[in-house]
XYZ file of C-alpha atoms in Angstrom:
716
model
C 45.587 148.734 -54.493
C 44.090 146.961 -51.498
C 46.142 145.031 -48.982
C 44.094 141.925 -49.910
C 45.021 142.202 -53.604
C 48.678 142.821 -52.744
C 48.653 139.735 -50.542
C 47.190 137.596 -53.319
C 49.804 138.800 -55.776
C 52.591 138.094 -53.283
C 51.163 134.606 -52.670
C 51.034 133.954 -56.405
C 54.687 134.867 -56.778
C 55.506 132.453 -53.947
C 53.431 129.753 -55.631
C 50.911 129.514 -52.821
C 47.872 131.148 -54.390
C 46.155 132.588 -57.471
C 45.781 136.291 -58.260
C 42.254 137.599 -58.898
C 43.160 138.398 -62.486
C 44.056 134.753 -63.094
C 40.827 133.549 -61.525
C 38.716 135.979 -63.541
C 40.602 135.143 -66.708
C 40.118 131.421 -66.172
C 36.415 131.874 -65.492
C 36.084 134.023 -68.595
C 37.740 131.346 -70.734
C 35.429 128.638 -69.361
C 32.342 130.751 -69.991
C 33.458 131.572 -73.520
C 33.981 127.867 -74.205
C 30.389 127.294 -73.068
C 28.873 130.204 -75.030
C 26.854 127.841 -77.222
C 24.945 126.821 -74.070
C 24.179 130.351 -72.829
C 20.748 130.516 -74.533
C 19.661 127.446 -72.551
C 19.507 129.575 -69.410
C 16.768 131.744 -70.945
C 13.938 129.229 -70.311
C 15.484 128.523 -66.901
C 15.199 132.210 -66.002
C 11.654 132.488 -67.331
C 10.611 129.326 -65.507
C 12.191 130.616 -62.298
C 10.151 133.801 -62.639
C 6.975 131.778 -63.108
C 7.824 129.659 -60.052
C 8.539 132.840 -58.068
C 5.069 134.165 -58.902
C 3.367 131.052 -57.552
C 5.591 131.054 -54.446
C 4.808 134.638 -53.427
C 2.737 134.977 -50.224
C 0.545 137.681 -51.757
C -0.407 138.912 -55.206
C 2.129 141.429 -56.539
C 1.177 144.614 -58.328
C 0.300 143.844 -61.918
C 2.903 146.422 -62.974
C 5.721 144.886 -60.923
C 6.876 142.473 -63.633
C 6.859 144.972 -66.551
C 8.546 147.718 -64.508
C 11.337 145.422 -63.262
C 11.751 144.012 -66.777
C 12.124 147.490 -68.266
C 14.516 148.616 -65.533
C 16.699 145.519 -65.873
C 16.731 145.911 -69.650
C 17.990 149.482 -69.337
C 20.626 148.431 -66.809
C 21.796 145.579 -69.041
C 22.226 148.034 -71.922
C 24.030 150.549 -69.709
C 26.329 147.854 -68.311
C 26.925 146.032 -71.576
C 30.688 146.530 -71.209
C 30.691 145.049 -67.678
C 30.128 141.328 -68.128
C 29.110 140.361 -64.592
C 26.727 143.282 -64.120
C 25.179 142.820 -67.565
C 24.608 139.094 -67.040
C 23.039 139.787 -63.631
C 20.680 142.375 -65.114
C 19.701 140.008 -67.931
C 19.012 137.230 -65.431
C 16.755 139.474 -63.364
C 15.013 140.569 -66.566
C 14.141 136.971 -67.444
C 12.811 136.461 -63.899
C 10.631 139.540 -64.221
C 9.415 138.414 -67.623
C 8.415 134.987 -66.289
C 6.654 136.553 -63.307
C 4.769 138.911 -65.616
C 3.709 136.111 -67.958
C 2.335 134.027 -65.084
C 0.464 136.975 -63.573
C -1.003 137.953 -66.940
C -2.377 134.434 -67.372
C -3.827 134.532 -63.831
C -5.566 137.841 -64.548
C -6.881 136.639 -67.901
C -8.295 133.474 -66.280
C -10.471 135.362 -63.794
C -14.052 134.019 -63.758
C -16.802 133.562 -61.136
C -16.309 130.718 -58.644
C -19.000 129.225 -56.426
C -18.820 130.475 -52.858
C -20.889 127.706 -51.279
C -22.450 124.335 -52.034
C -25.665 124.440 -54.081
C -27.866 121.382 -53.651
C -30.292 120.113 -56.279
C -30.021 123.051 -58.655
C -30.801 122.920 -62.357
C -27.802 123.509 -64.603
C -28.210 124.399 -68.266
C -25.343 124.690 -70.700
C -23.431 123.279 -73.620
C -21.126 120.280 -73.378
C -17.460 121.192 -73.779
C -16.005 117.752 -73.168
C -17.134 114.256 -72.290
C -14.889 111.874 -70.444
C -15.235 108.493 -68.798
C -14.968 108.093 -65.054
C -14.289 104.933 -63.086
C -18.028 104.851 -62.486
C -20.179 106.539 -65.127
C -19.026 109.596 -67.053
C -17.895 113.160 -66.543
C -19.021 116.320 -68.317
C -17.508 119.779 -68.488
C -20.286 122.260 -69.239
C -20.098 125.847 -70.399
C -22.874 127.209 -68.226
C -25.811 129.237 -69.512
C -27.868 129.250 -66.324
C -27.934 127.831 -62.791
C -31.152 128.171 -60.838
C -30.992 130.156 -57.577
C -27.827 131.881 -58.792
C -27.768 135.315 -60.395
C -25.894 135.761 -63.683
C -22.864 137.787 -62.397
C -22.062 135.004 -59.910
C -22.636 132.121 -62.337
C -19.451 130.137 -63.148
C -18.291 129.971 -66.722
C -17.627 126.231 -66.503
C -18.607 123.414 -64.155
C -17.642 119.749 -64.048
C -20.354 117.198 -63.303
C -20.013 113.456 -62.747
C -23.000 111.269 -63.621
C -23.765 107.579 -63.309
C -25.078 107.418 -66.867
C -24.753 109.681 -69.890
C -27.160 109.828 -72.859
C -25.845 107.595 -75.624
C -26.234 110.263 -78.317
C -24.584 113.046 -76.314
C -21.781 114.852 -78.123
C -19.631 117.931 -77.377
C -21.484 121.105 -78.265
C -24.915 119.688 -77.413
C -27.186 121.586 -75.039
C -28.186 119.776 -71.840
C -30.144 120.316 -68.657
C -29.292 118.422 -65.479
C -30.247 118.473 -61.832
C -27.036 118.523 -59.800
C -25.318 119.367 -56.540
C -22.410 121.754 -57.072
C -19.606 122.807 -54.747
C -16.628 125.144 -55.044
C -13.461 123.464 -56.317
C -11.950 121.578 -53.357
C -9.016 123.084 -51.534
C -5.795 121.177 -50.727
C -6.235 118.313 -48.286
C -3.479 119.747 -46.077
C -0.863 122.520 -46.262
C 1.527 121.801 -49.102
C -0.709 119.235 -50.844
C -1.927 119.432 -54.450
C -3.885 122.634 -55.083
C -6.874 121.807 -57.296
C -8.312 125.296 -56.722
C -5.319 126.800 -58.526
C -5.727 124.443 -61.453
C -9.476 125.155 -61.599
C -8.809 128.904 -61.612
C -6.631 128.705 -64.715
C -9.157 126.399 -66.391
C -11.963 128.851 -65.497
C -13.715 125.995 -63.724
C -16.006 127.533 -61.130
C -17.614 124.452 -59.605
C -17.595 120.663 -59.430
C -20.322 118.262 -58.459
C -22.508 115.314 -59.349
C -25.814 114.779 -61.085
C -28.799 114.077 -58.823
C -31.127 113.391 -61.731
C -30.999 112.265 -65.317
C -29.304 114.392 -67.964
C -31.824 115.850 -70.422
C -30.455 116.129 -73.943
C -32.052 119.436 -74.946
C -30.585 119.984 -78.414
C -27.714 119.022 -80.645
C -24.875 121.454 -81.250
C -25.822 124.531 -83.293
C -24.475 124.499 -86.831
C -22.201 127.444 -86.137
C -20.273 125.483 -83.513
C -19.324 122.524 -85.693
C -15.709 123.612 -86.122
C -15.355 124.717 -82.508
C -16.387 121.331 -81.158
C -15.038 119.231 -84.013
C -12.010 117.889 -82.164
C -14.034 117.197 -79.032
C -16.583 115.277 -81.117
C -13.845 113.195 -82.699
C -12.485 112.450 -79.213
C -15.951 111.410 -78.104
C -16.414 109.104 -81.107
C -12.988 107.529 -80.594
C -13.719 106.961 -76.893
C -17.078 105.353 -77.767
C -15.495 103.026 -80.351
C -12.744 101.981 -77.925
C -15.277 101.397 -75.150
C -17.323 99.146 -77.414
C -14.329 97.058 -78.505
C -12.361 96.450 -75.284
C -13.047 95.258 -71.750
C -12.560 97.329 -68.595
C -8.798 97.065 -68.014
C -7.754 97.329 -71.659
C -10.408 99.995 -72.326
C -9.106 102.298 -69.602
C -5.482 101.903 -70.686
C -6.347 102.363 -74.377
C -8.253 105.578 -73.640
C -5.310 106.882 -71.622
C -2.859 106.131 -74.452
C -4.987 107.364 -77.367
C -7.072 110.246 -76.001
C -5.245 111.083 -72.770
C -8.386 110.385 -70.712
C -7.315 108.499 -67.590
C -10.636 108.600 -65.760
C -11.609 105.134 -66.986
C -8.482 103.412 -65.658
C -9.579 101.460 -62.608
C -8.002 102.351 -59.280
C -6.303 98.922 -58.811
C -4.650 99.206 -62.235
C -3.622 102.819 -61.583
C -2.111 101.834 -58.252
C -0.245 98.912 -59.812
C 1.154 101.172 -62.537
C 2.378 103.630 -59.900
C 3.916 100.996 -57.643
C 5.695 99.308 -60.543
C 7.117 102.529 -61.997
C 4.973 102.360 -65.157
C 2.694 105.311 -64.401
C 4.437 107.350 -67.113
C 2.796 105.100 -69.706
C -0.586 106.543 -68.687
C 0.433 110.121 -69.565
C 0.798 110.887 -73.257
C 4.324 112.289 -73.524
C 7.402 112.121 -75.696
C 7.441 108.327 -75.750
C 3.927 108.016 -77.161
C 4.028 110.945 -79.562
C 7.492 109.964 -80.771
C 6.282 106.422 -81.441
C 3.265 107.679 -83.388
C 5.352 110.089 -85.464
C 8.069 107.486 -86.014
C 5.582 104.822 -87.078
C 3.920 107.157 -89.601
C 7.330 108.299 -90.866
C 8.496 104.712 -91.463
C 5.231 103.622 -93.100
C 5.042 106.621 -95.441
C 8.697 106.527 -96.372
C 8.668 102.763 -96.828
C 5.522 102.914 -98.943
C 6.891 105.651 -101.187
C 10.185 103.755 -101.535
C 8.271 100.899 -103.145
C 7.468 103.180 -106.094
C 10.797 103.728 -107.937
C 9.498 106.622 -110.018
C 8.623 108.539 -106.866
C 11.568 107.431 -104.731
C 14.187 108.423 -107.324
C 12.761 111.812 -108.284
C 11.266 113.240 -105.108
C 12.446 113.849 -101.501
C 10.367 111.105 -99.945
C 12.188 111.485 -96.616
C 10.945 115.059 -96.326
C 7.454 114.023 -97.428
C 7.443 111.354 -94.736
C 8.553 113.919 -92.162
C 5.686 116.180 -93.218
C 3.177 113.340 -92.888
C 4.589 112.463 -89.467
C 4.258 116.112 -88.395
C 0.591 116.137 -89.414
C 0.018 112.874 -87.539
C 1.755 114.250 -84.437
C -0.417 117.379 -84.524
C -3.558 115.282 -84.853
C -2.456 113.145 -81.909
C -1.828 116.315 -79.887
C -5.396 117.504 -80.521
C -6.868 114.072 -79.878
C -5.052 113.857 -76.543
C -6.447 117.192 -75.372
C -3.027 118.922 -75.473
C -1.821 118.280 -71.889
C 1.568 119.696 -70.866
C 3.674 116.570 -71.585
C 2.086 116.297 -75.028
C 2.648 119.988 -75.760
C 6.308 119.630 -74.878
C 6.601 116.418 -76.863
C 4.898 117.938 -79.916
C 7.157 120.989 -79.938
C 10.228 118.772 -79.720
C 8.980 116.247 -82.256
C 7.853 119.018 -84.587
C 11.256 120.698 -84.479
C 12.984 117.382 -85.164
C 10.760 116.739 -88.170
C 11.236 120.302 -89.426
C 14.983 119.783 -89.106
C 14.659 116.690 -91.320
C 12.674 118.720 -93.853
C 15.364 121.437 -94.068
C 18.353 119.073 -93.791
C 19.434 120.116 -90.303
C 20.436 118.187 -87.164
C 17.392 117.306 -85.096
C 17.222 116.664 -81.372
C 19.452 118.671 -79.019
C 19.360 120.421 -75.660
C 18.521 123.673 -77.424
C 15.444 121.944 -78.815
C 14.377 121.072 -75.267
C 14.902 124.700 -74.267
C 12.641 125.985 -77.034
C 9.989 123.456 -76.094
C 10.151 124.564 -72.459
C 9.893 128.215 -73.435
C 6.820 127.580 -75.587
C 5.062 125.704 -72.761
C 5.994 128.425 -70.259
C 4.476 131.095 -72.468
C 1.317 129.144 -73.260
C 0.658 127.472 -69.910
C 2.758 128.889 -67.054
C 0.388 127.422 -64.464
C 1.838 124.007 -65.337
C 5.179 124.830 -63.666
C 4.144 123.878 -60.082
C 2.654 120.597 -61.307
C 4.251 117.178 -61.320
C 3.576 116.645 -65.029
C 5.670 119.608 -66.190
C 8.481 118.964 -63.746
C 8.800 115.234 -64.307
C 8.466 115.336 -68.095
C 11.135 117.996 -68.542
C 13.402 116.436 -65.917
C 13.327 113.142 -67.800
C 13.884 114.703 -71.224
C 16.693 117.016 -70.094
C 18.483 114.132 -68.366
C 18.090 111.852 -71.388
C 19.324 114.433 -73.882
C 22.312 115.255 -71.682
C 23.119 111.545 -71.305
C 22.961 110.817 -75.016
C 24.992 113.948 -75.737
C 27.657 112.354 -73.572
C 27.494 108.752 -74.795
C 25.707 109.026 -78.133
C 28.815 109.496 -80.271
C 30.406 106.473 -78.619
C 27.404 104.240 -79.269
C 26.566 105.430 -82.791
C 29.286 103.367 -84.568
C 27.844 100.175 -83.054
C 24.298 100.903 -84.275
C 25.033 100.054 -87.896
C 27.139 96.969 -87.223
C 26.206 93.369 -86.665
C 23.058 91.464 -87.401
C 19.617 91.357 -85.870
C 20.684 89.845 -82.509
C 23.207 92.617 -81.943
C 20.720 95.318 -82.884
C 18.149 93.787 -80.557
C 20.721 93.735 -77.765
C 21.534 97.401 -78.422
C 17.822 98.249 -78.381
C 17.348 96.528 -75.027
C 20.443 98.285 -73.689
C 18.976 101.584 -74.878
C 15.680 100.833 -73.137
C 17.546 99.985 -69.930
C 19.666 103.144 -70.085
C 16.633 105.291 -70.881
C 14.608 103.778 -68.050
C 17.490 104.142 -65.594
C 18.227 107.772 -66.477
C 14.569 108.816 -66.615
C 13.854 107.001 -63.344
C 16.735 108.666 -61.532
C 15.853 112.089 -62.967
C 12.195 111.909 -61.933
C 12.693 110.183 -58.567
C 13.161 113.416 -56.545
C 9.979 114.848 -58.046
C 8.109 111.634 -57.264
C 9.319 111.914 -53.677
C 8.141 115.521 -53.490
C 4.721 115.103 -55.125
C 3.800 111.469 -54.440
C 6.037 110.493 -51.502
C 6.963 107.175 -53.086
C 9.728 105.452 -55.018
C 9.237 102.362 -57.204
C 12.108 100.012 -56.346
C 11.669 97.694 -59.328
C 10.857 100.392 -61.906
C 13.821 99.505 -64.113
C 12.747 95.858 -64.405
C 9.128 96.785 -65.113
C 10.152 99.254 -67.828
C 12.511 96.743 -69.436
C 9.552 94.380 -69.809
C 6.743 96.821 -70.620
C 8.294 99.562 -72.780
C 9.245 97.250 -75.716
C 5.678 95.911 -75.726
C 4.313 99.453 -75.783
C 6.741 100.575 -78.493
C 6.644 97.582 -80.842
C 3.118 96.305 -80.278
C 0.655 98.612 -78.547
C 1.346 102.003 -80.165
C 1.508 100.717 -83.773
C -1.844 99.037 -83.151
C -3.185 102.343 -81.774
C -2.192 104.198 -84.952
C -3.683 101.452 -87.097
C -6.922 101.573 -85.095
C -7.275 105.316 -85.687
C -6.679 104.853 -89.405
C -9.243 102.024 -89.577
C -11.977 103.822 -87.615
C -13.423 105.708 -90.624
C -13.901 102.290 -92.264
C -15.470 100.733 -89.175
C -12.676 98.141 -89.014
C -10.917 99.381 -85.877
C -11.552 96.068 -84.093
C -8.839 94.519 -86.286
C -6.253 96.675 -84.518
C -7.950 97.278 -81.162
C -8.182 93.558 -80.382
C -4.403 92.916 -80.580
C -3.816 96.255 -78.871
C -5.982 95.043 -75.997
C -3.902 91.858 -75.718
C -0.742 93.934 -75.405
C -2.342 96.212 -72.816
C -3.437 93.207 -70.781
C 0.167 91.992 -70.766
C 1.392 95.422 -69.599
C -1.240 95.453 -66.846
C -0.151 91.968 -65.777
C 3.478 93.089 -65.647
C 2.474 96.081 -63.510
C 0.424 93.959 -61.116
C 3.153 91.311 -60.835
C 5.993 93.770 -60.182
C 3.843 95.829 -57.794
C 3.154 92.648 -55.829
C 6.812 91.911 -55.174
C 8.000 92.496 -51.581
C 9.034 96.098 -51.005
C 8.019 97.145 -54.529
C 7.293 100.706 -53.437
C 8.998 102.672 -50.718
C 6.892 105.341 -49.039
C 8.740 108.213 -47.395
C 7.737 111.633 -46.049
C 7.653 114.353 -48.679
C 10.926 115.809 -49.910
C 11.218 119.372 -48.518
C 10.774 122.215 -50.989
C 14.300 123.414 -50.281
C 15.638 119.974 -51.129
C 13.727 119.930 -54.410
C 15.125 123.350 -55.349
C 18.631 122.049 -54.681
C 17.974 119.053 -56.938
C 16.676 121.333 -59.709
C 19.615 123.747 -59.431
C 22.191 120.957 -59.346
C 20.510 119.087 -62.165
C 20.412 122.136 -64.435
C 24.070 122.906 -63.728
C 24.993 119.289 -64.485
C 23.020 118.974 -67.722
C 23.299 122.414 -69.315
C 27.058 122.903 -69.096
C 29.408 120.541 -70.934
C 32.835 121.135 -69.377
C 34.118 119.406 -66.241
C 32.772 122.124 -63.941
C 29.332 120.694 -64.586
C 30.185 117.979 -62.033
C 29.783 120.564 -59.274
C 26.046 119.947 -59.655
C 26.336 116.362 -58.383
C 26.959 117.149 -54.692
C 24.141 119.690 -54.787
C 21.772 117.004 -56.100
C 22.939 114.542 -53.452
C 22.413 117.070 -50.674
C 18.946 117.872 -52.024
C 17.899 114.223 -52.048
C 19.471 113.656 -48.622
C 17.295 116.432 -47.227
C 14.416 113.939 -47.321
C 15.852 112.654 -44.052
C 15.203 116.083 -42.545
C 11.547 116.060 -43.544
C 9.262 116.772 -40.614
C 5.671 115.694 -41.395
C 2.859 117.105 -39.237
C 1.627 115.224 -36.178
C -2.027 116.356 -36.285
C -4.321 116.991 -39.247
C -7.916 118.149 -39.656
C -10.040 118.876 -42.739
C -11.714 122.204 -43.497
C -15.181 120.886 -42.625
C -13.967 119.239 -39.413
C -15.464 115.879 -40.403
C -12.094 114.131 -40.448
C -9.209 114.546 -38.039
C -6.104 112.468 -37.567
C -2.815 112.106 -35.760
C 0.342 110.200 -36.624
C 2.243 107.820 -34.367
C 5.217 106.186 -36.065
C 4.107 104.759 -39.406
C 0.410 104.604 -38.463
C -2.161 107.315 -39.090
C -5.133 107.303 -36.703
C -8.298 108.931 -38.082
C -11.604 109.913 -36.531
C -13.812 108.200 -39.131
C -13.276 105.192 -41.369
C -15.665 106.151 -44.166
C -15.274 109.934 -44.308
C -13.239 111.372 -47.201
C -11.045 108.397 -48.157
C -9.250 110.508 -50.764
C -8.119 112.976 -48.092
C -7.058 110.125 -45.822
C -4.877 108.690 -48.572
C -3.284 112.093 -49.189
C -2.499 112.354 -45.478
C -0.892 108.928 -45.509
C 1.282 109.752 -48.499
C 2.327 113.174 -47.241
C 3.215 111.929 -43.762
C 4.886 108.674 -44.842
C 2.343 106.545 -42.967
C 2.003 102.930 -44.093
C -1.293 102.016 -42.409
C -4.298 103.706 -40.837
C -6.683 102.903 -37.990
C -9.624 104.559 -36.271
C -9.273 106.605 -33.096
C -11.261 104.014 -31.175
C -9.265 100.978 -32.390
C -7.977 98.722 -29.638
C -4.375 99.542 -30.543
C -5.001 103.302 -30.697
C -3.385 105.445 -27.987
C -6.465 107.688 -27.996
C -9.231 107.395 -25.388
C -12.700 108.390 -26.573
C -15.965 108.930 -24.664
C -18.405 109.933 -27.415
C -17.925 113.704 -27.163
C -14.130 113.936 -27.360
C -10.954 111.890 -27.768
C -7.770 112.475 -25.779
C -4.298 111.367 -26.773
C -0.823 112.138 -25.451
C 1.616 112.966 -28.255
C 5.234 113.904 -27.531
C 4.366 114.687 -23.947
C 1.418 116.940 -24.819
C -2.290 116.267 -24.299
C -4.314 116.684 -27.495
C -8.121 116.833 -27.410
C -10.280 116.146 -30.464
C -13.652 117.651 -29.548
C -16.929 116.859 -31.325
C -19.414 118.182 -28.716
C -19.503 121.537 -26.864
C -20.009 119.648 -23.597
C -16.373 118.527 -23.624
C -14.902 122.001 -23.908
C -15.136 123.050 -20.252
C -12.858 120.269 -19.033
C -10.589 120.088 -22.076
C -9.935 123.845 -21.977
C -8.515 123.365 -18.476
C -6.268 120.373 -19.132
C -5.462 119.957 -22.854
C -2.390 121.491 -24.483
C -3.874 121.317 -28.010
C -7.581 121.417 -28.903
C -8.950 120.500 -32.331
C -12.693 121.121 -32.296
C -15.249 120.450 -35.014
C -17.631 122.783 -33.128
C -17.135 126.491 -32.359
C -15.192 127.367 -29.235
C -17.208 130.292 -27.906
C -15.871 130.275 -24.337
C -12.556 131.538 -23.032
C -10.008 128.762 -23.578
C -6.716 130.129 -22.276
C -4.782 127.031 -21.180
C -4.164 125.270 -24.529
C -1.234 126.452 -26.621
C -3.233 126.031 -29.819
C -6.988 125.935 -30.386
C -8.361 125.161 -33.841
C -12.146 125.309 -33.938
C -14.933 125.282 -36.508
C -14.545 129.002 -37.232
C -10.820 128.622 -37.913
C -11.437 125.703 -40.247
C -14.154 127.556 -42.147
C -12.057 130.677 -42.553
C -8.562 129.256 -43.120
C -9.168 125.735 -44.428
C -7.558 122.473 -43.390
C -4.963 122.682 -40.608
C -1.769 120.826 -39.757
C -0.012 120.949 -36.375
C 3.610 120.092 -35.627
C 4.572 119.154 -32.061
C 8.054 119.732 -30.679
C 9.875 117.515 -28.205
C 10.248 120.471 -25.836
C 6.515 121.110 -25.503
C 6.309 123.595 -28.370
C 3.692 123.462 -31.115
C 3.139 125.110 -34.491
C -0.105 125.278 -36.478
C -0.418 126.092 -40.166
C -3.540 126.333 -42.302
C -3.971 125.787 -46.022
C -4.856 129.417 -46.701
C -2.050 130.856 -44.574
C 0.399 128.651 -46.456
C -0.962 129.691 -49.868
C -1.290 133.395 -49.065
C -3.575 135.964 -50.667
C -3.882 134.833 -54.260
C -6.699 135.055 -56.848
C -7.541 131.344 -56.566
C -7.623 131.325 -52.751
C -11.173 131.974 -51.479
C -11.522 134.839 -49.021
C -13.953 134.200 -46.210
C -15.003 136.861 -43.746
C -15.395 136.536 -40.028
C -13.955 137.737 -36.808
C -10.246 137.850 -36.294
C -8.636 134.869 -34.603
C -9.078 135.182 -30.861
C -5.696 135.881 -29.306
C -6.147 134.503 -25.785
C -4.222 131.275 -25.545
C -4.027 130.855 -29.316
C -1.219 130.735 -31.874
């Protein structure tokens, strides 16, 4: 027996400590009391493995996941009598399984991707989907041929935006279009949204715009009717909605019914974000639950009016079956995005529980939904949609597990005023819990927090639930009869009210608070603390609260970059306080906005603005940041002097000469090879540069560009 163990036993006899046996016994009792919640950690382990795959700096061996999974499985079996060791082996096995699932999907998604921009090429292919854009329309084509590009290097799919689409165009039709195509764009800065990764998993090899009219070559072949049936229905629904509603209501109606948000105007989108109502634009549990609930009530109520049917048949189960069919149809109509997948799995399990006389919604139901989404679409894990939708649902289920039994006796008491008050209280509680649960993810992905989100949701959600969504269901049912205007018109009135609420709340002083991005470590702390708090049910769950608080507080430690430059060198910027100074006012406004959000800047100005600290002479701009001289060079003639005096050089032209004095030199070759760059300056004269590709590592979706190695003299 060790001296340490003897000391603990002596202390326990003196009443000043606890023996290890007592601690282990107590922990064992707590875990046994929580054994009903053990399965909930399975999707957590799988999701952690998926996240680990996307976080790796290089692609692992394709056999790494299966080998580790097999090894951990054998160890778990061998250690089945040793609880701690067995649980550890099982946890590692779930990690390996998640990593393997994600890598298998990445391998299966491999398809050619454009390596360079192709201007004015002819693209021939079949239409996979048609969607509205803020200006014109957007097509996803399955490519048959692209001129000037050999077949092995031809992308499987491309996305093309056009000012005008043929009126008779439907999914499955064959088209020919003159277009300019480019590779999927890379992140605007290290750590920003990675569209190239999303495009890889969608097998989307290029994006671009039409430079000529779209020729409608032929309608869909007869053999493809079933394949494109859902897409055709989506197209017809979008056309009917577009013909019945004006711009604002049309965009919102398309987002709610078909999941297509491209037609929502930018001012409305911004107002929805700033007011905390952006979740209404993404079809999720709220929308699908309302559709299923409305169909359930209508079918059950209609059957109850027929005594012969109501007394002899299980009309409740029939109504649940009809609601399940309606939910599945809504899933297909919405294009099956991640929030809708999760919502359908949960709603479907609830309805199946009704059909077999079981209890419906629970945390285990959420776990099964998460596991299904992880297996079908693991690439969704790094995205805001997956994270925010599951964060909200997990928090809500945990909250109602805690307070639901206390509120249930009040639900059946009192008259209409009391029930209305309880409904409004439920909306307020739901909005508060969902808002708090998703706030850290909004800080991480969007760098913003809607201050008045609770008020906006209290006003808008009842309108969406009691007015807009029932009208949407009615419109879909009336479309085959050509009478959809009877429901779309009142739906449009409700959507106009929601848009007005969003614009009003967004216009209040301080409606949205912009902050620098939450660090990744802080987000992981929030996730870990949140899972511990919501999965367990005993008092030890409260240990997750300080972890969440520390994770959110880490936002104060965020250190946004001081200097930014795009991969093509056309736009550069530096941050001073809450102002972002950029080299061009018109170049790449989308990238500029991303920079502002990610750095916490509130305004932007040009380098040559009167208030700018930069001094420009036509071939270069000089600015002193944190005691260091930074040169933004646009002409080779400025390099001779700037290489002697500047501490940092960002050059949109190649630096071919020896440039030893600067600590960091980022030139055209570096930008071409490694993508957009960000530079952090230290108060002690230090500096650190990071590129998009160095931050992402060697992954299948990261383009590999050749070229000479980075010159070492005077460079970091």
